[in-house]
CSV table of C-alpha atoms in Angstrom, one decimal:
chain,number,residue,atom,x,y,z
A,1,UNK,CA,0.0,0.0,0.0
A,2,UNK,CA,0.8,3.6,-0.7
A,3,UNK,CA,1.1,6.1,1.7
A,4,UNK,CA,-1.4,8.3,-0.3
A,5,UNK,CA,-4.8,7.0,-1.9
A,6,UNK,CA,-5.7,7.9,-5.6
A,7,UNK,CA,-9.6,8.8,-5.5
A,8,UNK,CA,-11.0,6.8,-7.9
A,9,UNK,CA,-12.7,9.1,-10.9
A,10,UNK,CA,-16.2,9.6,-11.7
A,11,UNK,CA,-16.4,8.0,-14.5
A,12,UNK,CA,-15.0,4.8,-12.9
A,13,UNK,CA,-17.8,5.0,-10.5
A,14,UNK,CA,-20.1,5.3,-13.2
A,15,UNK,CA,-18.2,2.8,-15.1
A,16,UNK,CA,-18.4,-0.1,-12.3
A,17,UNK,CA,-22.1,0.6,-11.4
A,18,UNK,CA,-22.9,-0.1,-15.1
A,19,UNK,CA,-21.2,-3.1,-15.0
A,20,UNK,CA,-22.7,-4.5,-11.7
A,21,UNK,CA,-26.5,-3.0,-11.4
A,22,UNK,CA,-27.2,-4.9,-8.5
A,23,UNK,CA,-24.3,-4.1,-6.5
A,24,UNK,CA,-26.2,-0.6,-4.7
A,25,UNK,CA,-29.4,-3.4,-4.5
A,26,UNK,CA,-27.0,-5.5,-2.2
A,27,UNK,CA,-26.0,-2.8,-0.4
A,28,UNK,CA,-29.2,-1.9,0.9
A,29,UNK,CA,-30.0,-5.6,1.5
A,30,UNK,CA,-27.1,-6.0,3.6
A,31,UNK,CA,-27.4,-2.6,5.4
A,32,UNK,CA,-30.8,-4.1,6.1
A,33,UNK,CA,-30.1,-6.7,7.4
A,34,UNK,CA,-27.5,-5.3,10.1
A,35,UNK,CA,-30.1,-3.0,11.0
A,36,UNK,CA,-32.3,-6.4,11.9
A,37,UNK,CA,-29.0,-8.0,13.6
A,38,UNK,CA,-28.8,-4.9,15.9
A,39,UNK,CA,-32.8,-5.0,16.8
A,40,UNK,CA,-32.2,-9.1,17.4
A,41,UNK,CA,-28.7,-8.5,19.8
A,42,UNK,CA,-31.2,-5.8,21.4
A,43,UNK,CA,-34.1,-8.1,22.1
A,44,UNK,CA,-31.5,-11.1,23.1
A,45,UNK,CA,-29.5,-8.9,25.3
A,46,UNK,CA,-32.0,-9.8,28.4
A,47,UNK,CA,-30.8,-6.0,29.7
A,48,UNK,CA,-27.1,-7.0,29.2
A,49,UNK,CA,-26.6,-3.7,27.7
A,50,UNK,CA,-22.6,-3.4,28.5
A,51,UNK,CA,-21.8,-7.1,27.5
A,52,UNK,CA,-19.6,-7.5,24.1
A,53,UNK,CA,-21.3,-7.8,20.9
A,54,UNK,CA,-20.3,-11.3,20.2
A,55,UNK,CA,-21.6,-12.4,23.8
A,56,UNK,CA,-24.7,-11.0,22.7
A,57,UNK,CA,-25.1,-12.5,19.5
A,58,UNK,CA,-24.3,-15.8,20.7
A,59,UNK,CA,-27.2,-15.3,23.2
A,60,UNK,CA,-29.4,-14.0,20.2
A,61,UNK,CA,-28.7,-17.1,18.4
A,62,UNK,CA,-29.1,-19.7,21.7
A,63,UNK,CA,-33.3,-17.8,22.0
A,64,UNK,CA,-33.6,-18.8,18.6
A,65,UNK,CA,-32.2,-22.5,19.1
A,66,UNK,CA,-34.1,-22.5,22.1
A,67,UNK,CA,-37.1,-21.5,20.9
A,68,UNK,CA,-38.1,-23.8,17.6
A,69,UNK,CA,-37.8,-26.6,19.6
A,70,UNK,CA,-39.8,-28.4,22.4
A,71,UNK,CA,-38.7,-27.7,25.9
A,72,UNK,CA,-37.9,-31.7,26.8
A,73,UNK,CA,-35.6,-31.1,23.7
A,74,UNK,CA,-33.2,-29.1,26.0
A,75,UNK,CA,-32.5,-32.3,28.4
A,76,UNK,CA,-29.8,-34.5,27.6
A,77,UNK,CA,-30.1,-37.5,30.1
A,78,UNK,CA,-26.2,-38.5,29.6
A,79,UNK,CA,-25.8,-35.0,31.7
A,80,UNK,CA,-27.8,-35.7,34.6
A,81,UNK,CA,-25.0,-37.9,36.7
A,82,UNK,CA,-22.7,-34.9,36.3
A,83,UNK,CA,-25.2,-32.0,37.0
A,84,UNK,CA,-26.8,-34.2,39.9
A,85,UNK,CA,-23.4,-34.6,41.0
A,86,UNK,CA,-23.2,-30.8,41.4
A,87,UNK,CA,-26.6,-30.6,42.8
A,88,UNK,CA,-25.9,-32.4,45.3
A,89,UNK,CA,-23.4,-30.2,46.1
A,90,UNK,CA,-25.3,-27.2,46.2
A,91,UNK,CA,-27.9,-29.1,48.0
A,92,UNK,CA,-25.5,-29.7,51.1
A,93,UNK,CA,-24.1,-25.7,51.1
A,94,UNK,CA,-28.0,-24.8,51.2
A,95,UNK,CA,-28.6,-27.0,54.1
A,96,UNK,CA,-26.6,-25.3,56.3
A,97,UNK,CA,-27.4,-21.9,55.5
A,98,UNK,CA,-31.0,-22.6,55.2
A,99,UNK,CA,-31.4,-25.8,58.0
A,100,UNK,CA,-35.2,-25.2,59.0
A,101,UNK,CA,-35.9,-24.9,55.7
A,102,UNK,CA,-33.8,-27.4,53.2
A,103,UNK,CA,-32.9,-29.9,55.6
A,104,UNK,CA,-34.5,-33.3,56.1
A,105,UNK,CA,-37.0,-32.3,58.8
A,106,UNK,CA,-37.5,-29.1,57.0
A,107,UNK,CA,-40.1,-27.8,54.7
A,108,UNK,CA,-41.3,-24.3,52.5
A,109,UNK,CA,-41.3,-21.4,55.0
A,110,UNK,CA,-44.5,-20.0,55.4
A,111,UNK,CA,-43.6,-16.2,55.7
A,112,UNK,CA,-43.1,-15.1,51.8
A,113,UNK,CA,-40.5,-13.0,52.4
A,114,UNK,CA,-38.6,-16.0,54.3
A,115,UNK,CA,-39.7,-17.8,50.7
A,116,UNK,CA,-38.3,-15.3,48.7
A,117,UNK,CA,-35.1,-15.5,49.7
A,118,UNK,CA,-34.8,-18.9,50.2
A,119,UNK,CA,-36.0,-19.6,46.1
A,120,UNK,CA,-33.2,-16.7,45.4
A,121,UNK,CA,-30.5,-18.8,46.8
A,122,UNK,CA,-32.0,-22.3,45.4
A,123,UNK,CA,-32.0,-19.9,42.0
A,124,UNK,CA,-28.2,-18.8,42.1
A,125,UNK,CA,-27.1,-22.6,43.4
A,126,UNK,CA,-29.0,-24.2,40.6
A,127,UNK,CA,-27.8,-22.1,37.4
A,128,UNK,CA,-24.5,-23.9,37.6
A,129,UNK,CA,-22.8,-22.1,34.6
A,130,UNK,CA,-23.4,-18.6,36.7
A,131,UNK,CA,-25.3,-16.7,33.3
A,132,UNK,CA,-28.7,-15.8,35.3
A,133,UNK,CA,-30.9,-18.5,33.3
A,134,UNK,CA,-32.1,-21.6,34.6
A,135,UNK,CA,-32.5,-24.5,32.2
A,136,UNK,CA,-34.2,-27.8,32.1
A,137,UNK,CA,-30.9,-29.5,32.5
A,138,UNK,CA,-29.4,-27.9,35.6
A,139,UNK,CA,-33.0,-28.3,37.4
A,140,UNK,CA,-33.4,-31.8,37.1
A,141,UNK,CA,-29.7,-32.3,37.7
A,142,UNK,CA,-30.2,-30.4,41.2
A,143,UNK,CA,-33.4,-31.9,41.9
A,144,UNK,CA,-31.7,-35.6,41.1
A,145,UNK,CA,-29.2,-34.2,43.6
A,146,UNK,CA,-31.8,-33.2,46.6
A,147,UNK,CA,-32.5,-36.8,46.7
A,148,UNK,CA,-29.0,-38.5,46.6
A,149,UNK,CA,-28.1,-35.7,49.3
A,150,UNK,CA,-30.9,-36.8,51.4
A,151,UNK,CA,-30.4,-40.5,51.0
A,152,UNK,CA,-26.9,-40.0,51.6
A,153,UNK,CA,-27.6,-38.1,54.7
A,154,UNK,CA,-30.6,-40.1,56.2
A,155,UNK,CA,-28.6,-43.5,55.5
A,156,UNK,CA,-25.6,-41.9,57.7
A,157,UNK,CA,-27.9,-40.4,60.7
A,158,UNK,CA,-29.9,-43.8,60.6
A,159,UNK,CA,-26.6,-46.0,60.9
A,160,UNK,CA,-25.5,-43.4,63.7
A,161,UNK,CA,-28.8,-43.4,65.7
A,162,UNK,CA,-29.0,-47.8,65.8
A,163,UNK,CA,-25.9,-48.2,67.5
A,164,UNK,CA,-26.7,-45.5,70.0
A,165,UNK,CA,-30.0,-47.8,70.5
A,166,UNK,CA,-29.0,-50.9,69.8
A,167,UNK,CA,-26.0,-50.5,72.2
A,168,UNK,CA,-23.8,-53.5,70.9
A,169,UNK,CA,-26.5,-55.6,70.0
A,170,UNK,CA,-26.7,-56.3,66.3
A,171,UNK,CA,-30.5,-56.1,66.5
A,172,UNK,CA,-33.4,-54.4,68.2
A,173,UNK,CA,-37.0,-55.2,69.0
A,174,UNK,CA,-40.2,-52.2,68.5
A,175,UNK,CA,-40.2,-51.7,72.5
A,176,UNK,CA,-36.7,-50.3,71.8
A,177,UNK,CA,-37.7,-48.1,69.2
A,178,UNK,CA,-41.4,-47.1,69.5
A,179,UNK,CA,-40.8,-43.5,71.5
A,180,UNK,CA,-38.4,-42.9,68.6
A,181,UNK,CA,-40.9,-43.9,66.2
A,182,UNK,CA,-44.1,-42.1,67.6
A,183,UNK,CA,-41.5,-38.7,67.4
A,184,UNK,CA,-40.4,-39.7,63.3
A,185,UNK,CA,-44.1,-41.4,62.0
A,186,UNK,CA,-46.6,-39.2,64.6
A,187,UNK,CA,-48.3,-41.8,66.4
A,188,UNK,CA,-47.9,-45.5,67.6
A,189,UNK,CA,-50.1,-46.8,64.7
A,190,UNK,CA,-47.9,-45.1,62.1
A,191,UNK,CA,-44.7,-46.6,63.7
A,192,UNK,CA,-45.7,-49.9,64.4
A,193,UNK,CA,-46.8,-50.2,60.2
A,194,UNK,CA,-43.2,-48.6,59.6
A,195,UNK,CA,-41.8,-51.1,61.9
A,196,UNK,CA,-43.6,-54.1,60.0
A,197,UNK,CA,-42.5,-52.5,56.4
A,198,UNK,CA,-38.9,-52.8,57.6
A,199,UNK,CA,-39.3,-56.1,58.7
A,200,UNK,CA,-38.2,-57.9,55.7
A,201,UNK,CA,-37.9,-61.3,56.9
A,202,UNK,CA,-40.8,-60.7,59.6
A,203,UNK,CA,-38.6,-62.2,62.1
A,204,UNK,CA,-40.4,-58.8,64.6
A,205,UNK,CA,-36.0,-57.7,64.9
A,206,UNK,CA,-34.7,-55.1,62.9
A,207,UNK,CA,-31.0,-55.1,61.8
A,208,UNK,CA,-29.2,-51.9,61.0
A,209,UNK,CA,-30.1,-51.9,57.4
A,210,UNK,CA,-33.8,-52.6,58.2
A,211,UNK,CA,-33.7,-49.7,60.6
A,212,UNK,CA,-32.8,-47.4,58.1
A,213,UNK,CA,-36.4,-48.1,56.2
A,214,UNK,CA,-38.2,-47.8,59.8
A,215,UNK,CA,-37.1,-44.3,60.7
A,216,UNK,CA,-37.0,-43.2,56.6
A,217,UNK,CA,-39.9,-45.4,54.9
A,218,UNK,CA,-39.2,-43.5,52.1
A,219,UNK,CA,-36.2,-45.7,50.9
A,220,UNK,CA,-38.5,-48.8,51.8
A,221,UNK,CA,-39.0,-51.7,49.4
A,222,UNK,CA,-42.0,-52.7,51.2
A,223,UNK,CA,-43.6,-49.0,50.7
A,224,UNK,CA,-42.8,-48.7,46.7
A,225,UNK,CA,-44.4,-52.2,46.4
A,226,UNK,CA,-47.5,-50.4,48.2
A,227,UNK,CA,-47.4,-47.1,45.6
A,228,UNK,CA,-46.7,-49.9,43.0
A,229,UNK,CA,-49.9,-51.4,43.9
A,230,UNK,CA,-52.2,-48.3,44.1
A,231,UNK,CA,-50.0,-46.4,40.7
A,232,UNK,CA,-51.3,-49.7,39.4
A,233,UNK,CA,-54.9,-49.8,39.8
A,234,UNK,CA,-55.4,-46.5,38.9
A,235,UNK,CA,-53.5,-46.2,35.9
A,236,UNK,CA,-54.5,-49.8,34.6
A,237,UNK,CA,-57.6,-48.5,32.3
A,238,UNK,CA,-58.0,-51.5,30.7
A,239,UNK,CA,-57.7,-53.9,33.9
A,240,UNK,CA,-55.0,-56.3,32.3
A,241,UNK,CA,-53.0,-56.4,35.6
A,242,UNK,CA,-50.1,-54.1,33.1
A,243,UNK,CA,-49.4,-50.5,32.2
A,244,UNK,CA,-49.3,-50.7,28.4
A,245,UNK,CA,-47.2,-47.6,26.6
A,246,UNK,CA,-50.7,-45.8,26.3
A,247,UNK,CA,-51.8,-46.5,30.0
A,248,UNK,CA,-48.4,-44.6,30.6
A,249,UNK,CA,-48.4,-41.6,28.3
A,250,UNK,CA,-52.0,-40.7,29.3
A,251,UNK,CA,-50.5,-40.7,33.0
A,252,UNK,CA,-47.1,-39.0,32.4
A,253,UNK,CA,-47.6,-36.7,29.8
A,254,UNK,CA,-48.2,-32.9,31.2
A,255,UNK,CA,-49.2,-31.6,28.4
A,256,UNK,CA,-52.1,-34.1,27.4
A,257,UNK,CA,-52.3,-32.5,23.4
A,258,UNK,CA,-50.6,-30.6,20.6
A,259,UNK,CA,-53.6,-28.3,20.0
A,260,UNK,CA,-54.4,-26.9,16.5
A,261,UNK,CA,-51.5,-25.7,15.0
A,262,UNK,CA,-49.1,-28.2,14.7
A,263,UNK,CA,-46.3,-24.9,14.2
A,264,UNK,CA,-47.2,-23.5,17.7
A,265,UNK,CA,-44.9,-24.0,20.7
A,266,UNK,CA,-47.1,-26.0,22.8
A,267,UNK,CA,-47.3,-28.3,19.3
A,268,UNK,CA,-43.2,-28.1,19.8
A,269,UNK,CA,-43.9,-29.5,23.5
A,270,UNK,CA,-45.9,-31.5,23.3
A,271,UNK,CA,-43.7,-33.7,20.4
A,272,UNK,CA,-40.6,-33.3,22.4
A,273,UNK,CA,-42.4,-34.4,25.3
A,274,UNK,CA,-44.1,-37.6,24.0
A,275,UNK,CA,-41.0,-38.4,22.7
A,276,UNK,CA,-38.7,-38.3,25.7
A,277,UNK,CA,-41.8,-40.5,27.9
A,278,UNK,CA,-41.9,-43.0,24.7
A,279,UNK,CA,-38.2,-43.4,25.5
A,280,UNK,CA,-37.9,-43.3,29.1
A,281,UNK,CA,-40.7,-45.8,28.9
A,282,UNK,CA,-39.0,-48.1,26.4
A,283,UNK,CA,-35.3,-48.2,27.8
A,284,UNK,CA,-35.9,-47.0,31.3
A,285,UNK,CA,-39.1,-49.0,32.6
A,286,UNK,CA,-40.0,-51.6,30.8
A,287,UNK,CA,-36.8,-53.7,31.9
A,288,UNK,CA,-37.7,-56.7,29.9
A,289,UNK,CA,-38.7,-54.8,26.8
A,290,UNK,CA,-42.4,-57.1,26.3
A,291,UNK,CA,-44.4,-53.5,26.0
A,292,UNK,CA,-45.8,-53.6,29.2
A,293,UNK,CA,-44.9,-52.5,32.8
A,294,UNK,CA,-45.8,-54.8,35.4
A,295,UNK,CA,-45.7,-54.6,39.0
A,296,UNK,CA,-42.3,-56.0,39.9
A,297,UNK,CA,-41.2,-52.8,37.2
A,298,UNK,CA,-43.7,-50.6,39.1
A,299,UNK,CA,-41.5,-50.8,42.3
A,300,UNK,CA,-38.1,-50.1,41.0
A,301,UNK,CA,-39.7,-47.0,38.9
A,302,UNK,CA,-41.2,-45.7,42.6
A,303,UNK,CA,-37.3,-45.7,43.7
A,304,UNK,CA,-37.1,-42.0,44.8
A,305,UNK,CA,-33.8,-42.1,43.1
A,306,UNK,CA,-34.8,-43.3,40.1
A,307,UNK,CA,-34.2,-39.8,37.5
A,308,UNK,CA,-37.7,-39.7,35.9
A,309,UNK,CA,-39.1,-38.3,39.0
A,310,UNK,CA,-36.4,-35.4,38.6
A,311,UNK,CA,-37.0,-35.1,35.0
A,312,UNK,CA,-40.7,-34.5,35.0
A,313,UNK,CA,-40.8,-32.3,38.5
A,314,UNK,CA,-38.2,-30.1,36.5
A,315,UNK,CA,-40.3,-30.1,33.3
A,316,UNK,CA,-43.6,-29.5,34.9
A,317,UNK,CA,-41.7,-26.3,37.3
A,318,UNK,CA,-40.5,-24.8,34.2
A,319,UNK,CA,-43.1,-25.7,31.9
A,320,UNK,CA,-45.7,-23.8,34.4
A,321,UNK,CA,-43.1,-21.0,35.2
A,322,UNK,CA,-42.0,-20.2,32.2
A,323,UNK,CA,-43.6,-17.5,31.3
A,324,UNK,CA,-41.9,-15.8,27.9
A,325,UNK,CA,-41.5,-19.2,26.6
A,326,UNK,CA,-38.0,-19.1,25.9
A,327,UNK,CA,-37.9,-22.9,27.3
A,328,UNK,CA,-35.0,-21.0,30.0
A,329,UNK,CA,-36.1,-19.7,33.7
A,330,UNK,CA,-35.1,-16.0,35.0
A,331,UNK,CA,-35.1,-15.3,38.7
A,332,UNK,CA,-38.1,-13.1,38.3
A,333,UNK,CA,-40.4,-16.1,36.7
A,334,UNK,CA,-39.6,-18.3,39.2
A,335,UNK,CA,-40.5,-15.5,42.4
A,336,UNK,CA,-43.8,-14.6,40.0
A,337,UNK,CA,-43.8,-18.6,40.3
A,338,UNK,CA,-43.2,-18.9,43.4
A,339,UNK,CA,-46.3,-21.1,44.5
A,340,UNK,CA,-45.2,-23.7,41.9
A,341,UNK,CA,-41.7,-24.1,44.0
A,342,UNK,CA,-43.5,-23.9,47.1
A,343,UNK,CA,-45.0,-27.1,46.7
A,344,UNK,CA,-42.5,-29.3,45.1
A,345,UNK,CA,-42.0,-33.1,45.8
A,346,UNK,CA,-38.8,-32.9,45.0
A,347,UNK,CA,-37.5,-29.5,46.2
A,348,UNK,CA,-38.4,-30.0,49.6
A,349,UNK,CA,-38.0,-34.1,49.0
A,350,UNK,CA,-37.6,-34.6,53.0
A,351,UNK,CA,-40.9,-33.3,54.0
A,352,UNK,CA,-42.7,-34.3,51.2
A,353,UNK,CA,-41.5,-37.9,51.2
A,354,UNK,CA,-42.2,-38.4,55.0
A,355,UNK,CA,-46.3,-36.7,54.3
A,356,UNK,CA,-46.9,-39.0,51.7
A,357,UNK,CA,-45.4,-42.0,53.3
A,358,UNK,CA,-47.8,-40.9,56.3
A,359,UNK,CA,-50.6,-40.6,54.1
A,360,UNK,CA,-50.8,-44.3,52.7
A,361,UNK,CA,-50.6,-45.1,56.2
A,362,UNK,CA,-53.5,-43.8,57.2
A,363,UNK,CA,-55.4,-45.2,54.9
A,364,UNK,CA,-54.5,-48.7,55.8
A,365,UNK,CA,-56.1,-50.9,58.1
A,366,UNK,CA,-55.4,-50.2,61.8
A,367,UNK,CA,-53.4,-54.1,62.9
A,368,UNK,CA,-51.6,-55.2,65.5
A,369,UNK,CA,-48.1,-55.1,65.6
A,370,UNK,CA,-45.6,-58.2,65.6
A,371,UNK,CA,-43.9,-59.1,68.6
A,372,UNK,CA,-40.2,-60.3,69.1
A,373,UNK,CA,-40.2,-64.3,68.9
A,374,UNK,CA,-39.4,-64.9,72.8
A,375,UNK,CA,-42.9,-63.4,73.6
A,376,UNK,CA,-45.2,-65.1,72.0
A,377,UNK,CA,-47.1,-68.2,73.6
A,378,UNK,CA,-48.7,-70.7,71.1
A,379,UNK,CA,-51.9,-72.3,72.8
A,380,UNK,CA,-54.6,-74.6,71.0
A,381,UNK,CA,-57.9,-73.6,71.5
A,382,UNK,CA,-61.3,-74.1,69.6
A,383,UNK,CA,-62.9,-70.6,69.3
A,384,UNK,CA,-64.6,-67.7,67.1
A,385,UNK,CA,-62.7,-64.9,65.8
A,386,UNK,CA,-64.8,-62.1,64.1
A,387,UNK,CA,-66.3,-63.5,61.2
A,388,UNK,CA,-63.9,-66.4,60.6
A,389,UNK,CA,-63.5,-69.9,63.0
A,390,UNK,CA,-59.2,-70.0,64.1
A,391,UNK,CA,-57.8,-73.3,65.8
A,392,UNK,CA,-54.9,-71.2,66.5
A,393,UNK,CA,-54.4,-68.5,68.8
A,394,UNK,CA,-51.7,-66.1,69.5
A,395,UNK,CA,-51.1,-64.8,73.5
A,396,UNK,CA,-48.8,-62.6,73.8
A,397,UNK,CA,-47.9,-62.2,77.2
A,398,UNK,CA,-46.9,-58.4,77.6
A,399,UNK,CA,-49.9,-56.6,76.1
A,400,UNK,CA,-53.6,-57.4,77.1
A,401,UNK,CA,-55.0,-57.7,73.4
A,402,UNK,CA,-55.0,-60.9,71.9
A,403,UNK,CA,-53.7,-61.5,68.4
A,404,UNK,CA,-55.5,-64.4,65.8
């Protein structure tokens, strides 16, 4: 290059715009068309006026990715060990700043402005990559992570609190553990069904791993075999003793159509939806791949642990929060929201797990509970019990009832 430019002539200019007519044409279209890349890095900015242009565009061009496509489109399941991982994490650090709240005996604060805050901090502890946006991904991964936290946690506290009972013994009886269980279950009725749950092999002892099920039923087989029944009969529509693909979707789905436009974004969805359940359902829950769920697959699937709880708690919170319908959560959609949050299973898995375990219990007939071995007399007698003649009675010798 020269140190001095040559202006080109006028008749040059007039030359080359002969030549090429569409050349001014292209300049408008492309002058045009940064005026539209401006207005979109405006609109995508979210109010991050002062970040760099590129930081922008890239976010302009994420709203649009995130936009033409359904919301269950934005979870990869290969994350979730990774993110739950790290919501686990955040989990613990929440715990001890919030312990009334987050912890295992805790539950949503009443006050609102006690709520408030505490949602901010789940907000911040949740958006893992720190940009102020909450996705699908990072809520089921922390929500994944509240429960391996808490089973973590409960499993340590439980193996703590036996030996401080069982004082060397490698078992212990209900006498040793009903005041205990009155304080975890709220009554002696509630207890003595948690006790019999635990009780795998009904022998009326509990060893240290049984006694983790008796003061958290929530991890008990015995209880997901109950949910498995109930889940069963009322999702079983056709009464074949299965949960056929159908059965399933008409239970899972949360949102139950794709409307009239097949181009709107509950269309979107609703396809990405249905297609994540149709897979969960084929490689997740039907573990012997015949079409159908039966009960035995019931039970594992009611495993607290087991990630489509996560996934669909974090897809029906966003999907009811999300109130832009960018598919991404701001702190200010989830306070408007805040009712939502209040009330999750998962969120506050502790307290919710414990009132639903108490619930099936007291629907359940009231029984008498099993007694260690060494107290129980067998006698012969000939007698009437209720409704049904018994040759065999059971006396137990420290309680006044009788047991047939």
């Amino acid at each position: 290059p020269t140190s001095r430019r040559q202006e080109p002539s006028k008749e040059h200019c007039q030359q080359q715009t002969a030549v090429v007519p569409w050349a001014m044409a292209g300049t408008k279209l492309r002058l045009a068309w940064l005026r539209v890349s401006v207005l979109l890095l405006l609109l995508g900015a979210h109010g991050v006026g002062t970040a760099p242009v590129h930081t922008n565009f890239v976010m302009v061009h994420k709203n649009i990715v995130m936009t033409l496509h359904g919301l269950m489109e934005h979870l990869n399941p290969a994350e979730l060990p990774a993110l739950s991982k790290r919501g686990a994490e955040a989990y613990t650090l929440l715990v001890e700043a919030h312990p009334n709240v987050a912890g295992a005996d805790g539950g949503p604060p009443e006050d609102e402005e006690e709520l408030v805050k505490f949602l901010t901090a789940v907000y911040h502890a949740i958006d893992f990559d720190n940009n102020d946006r909450m996705y699908l991904s990072e809520l089921a991964g922390y929500l994944l992570g509240v429960v391996e936290a808490h089973h973590t946690a409960t499993r340590t506290t439980s193996r703590a609190l036996f030996k401080s009972i069982a004082a060397g013994k490698q078992q212990i009886d209900f006498d040793m553990v009903s005041g205990l269980g009155v304080k975890l279950h709220g009554n002696v009725e509630y207890a003595a069904h948690a006790f019999d749950d635990a009780d795998v092999d009904g022998d009326a002892w509990l060893t240290e791993a049984e006694f983790a099920d008796f003061a958290h039923p929530e991890w008990s087989r015995a209880v997901r075999m109950r949910f498995a029944t109930t889940f069963l009969a009322e999702c079983d529509i056709d009464n074949d003793g299965f949960i056929n693909m159908t059965e399933f979707l008409a239970e899972s789905l949360h949102i139950k159509d794709p409307g009239n436009n097949k181009w709107s974004a509950q269309a979107f969805d609703y396809r990405s939806e249905d297609s994540e359940r149709r897979r969960a359902f084929r490689e997740d829950i039907d573990l012997n791949g015949d079409g159908l769920v039966e009960h035995r697959e019931l039970v594992v699937l009611l495993n607290p642990r087991h990630a489509t709880h996560a996934i669909s708690e974090a897809y029906a919170l966003l999907a009811d929060s999300d109130t832009n319908g960018d598919h991404e959560l701001s702190l200010k959609e989830m306070l408007e929201h805040k009712d939502n949050f209040a009330y999750s299973k998962l969120l506050f898995f502790g307290h919710e797990a414990h009132k639903g375990v108490e619930q099936m219990y007291q629907g359940m007939v009231r029984r008498g509970r099993r007694l260690p071995m060494k107290t129980v007399v067998l006698t012969t007698v000939s007698s009437v019990c209720g409704s049904q003649q018994c040759s065999l009675c059971l006396t137990f010798t420290d309680v006044t009832s009788q047991a047939h």
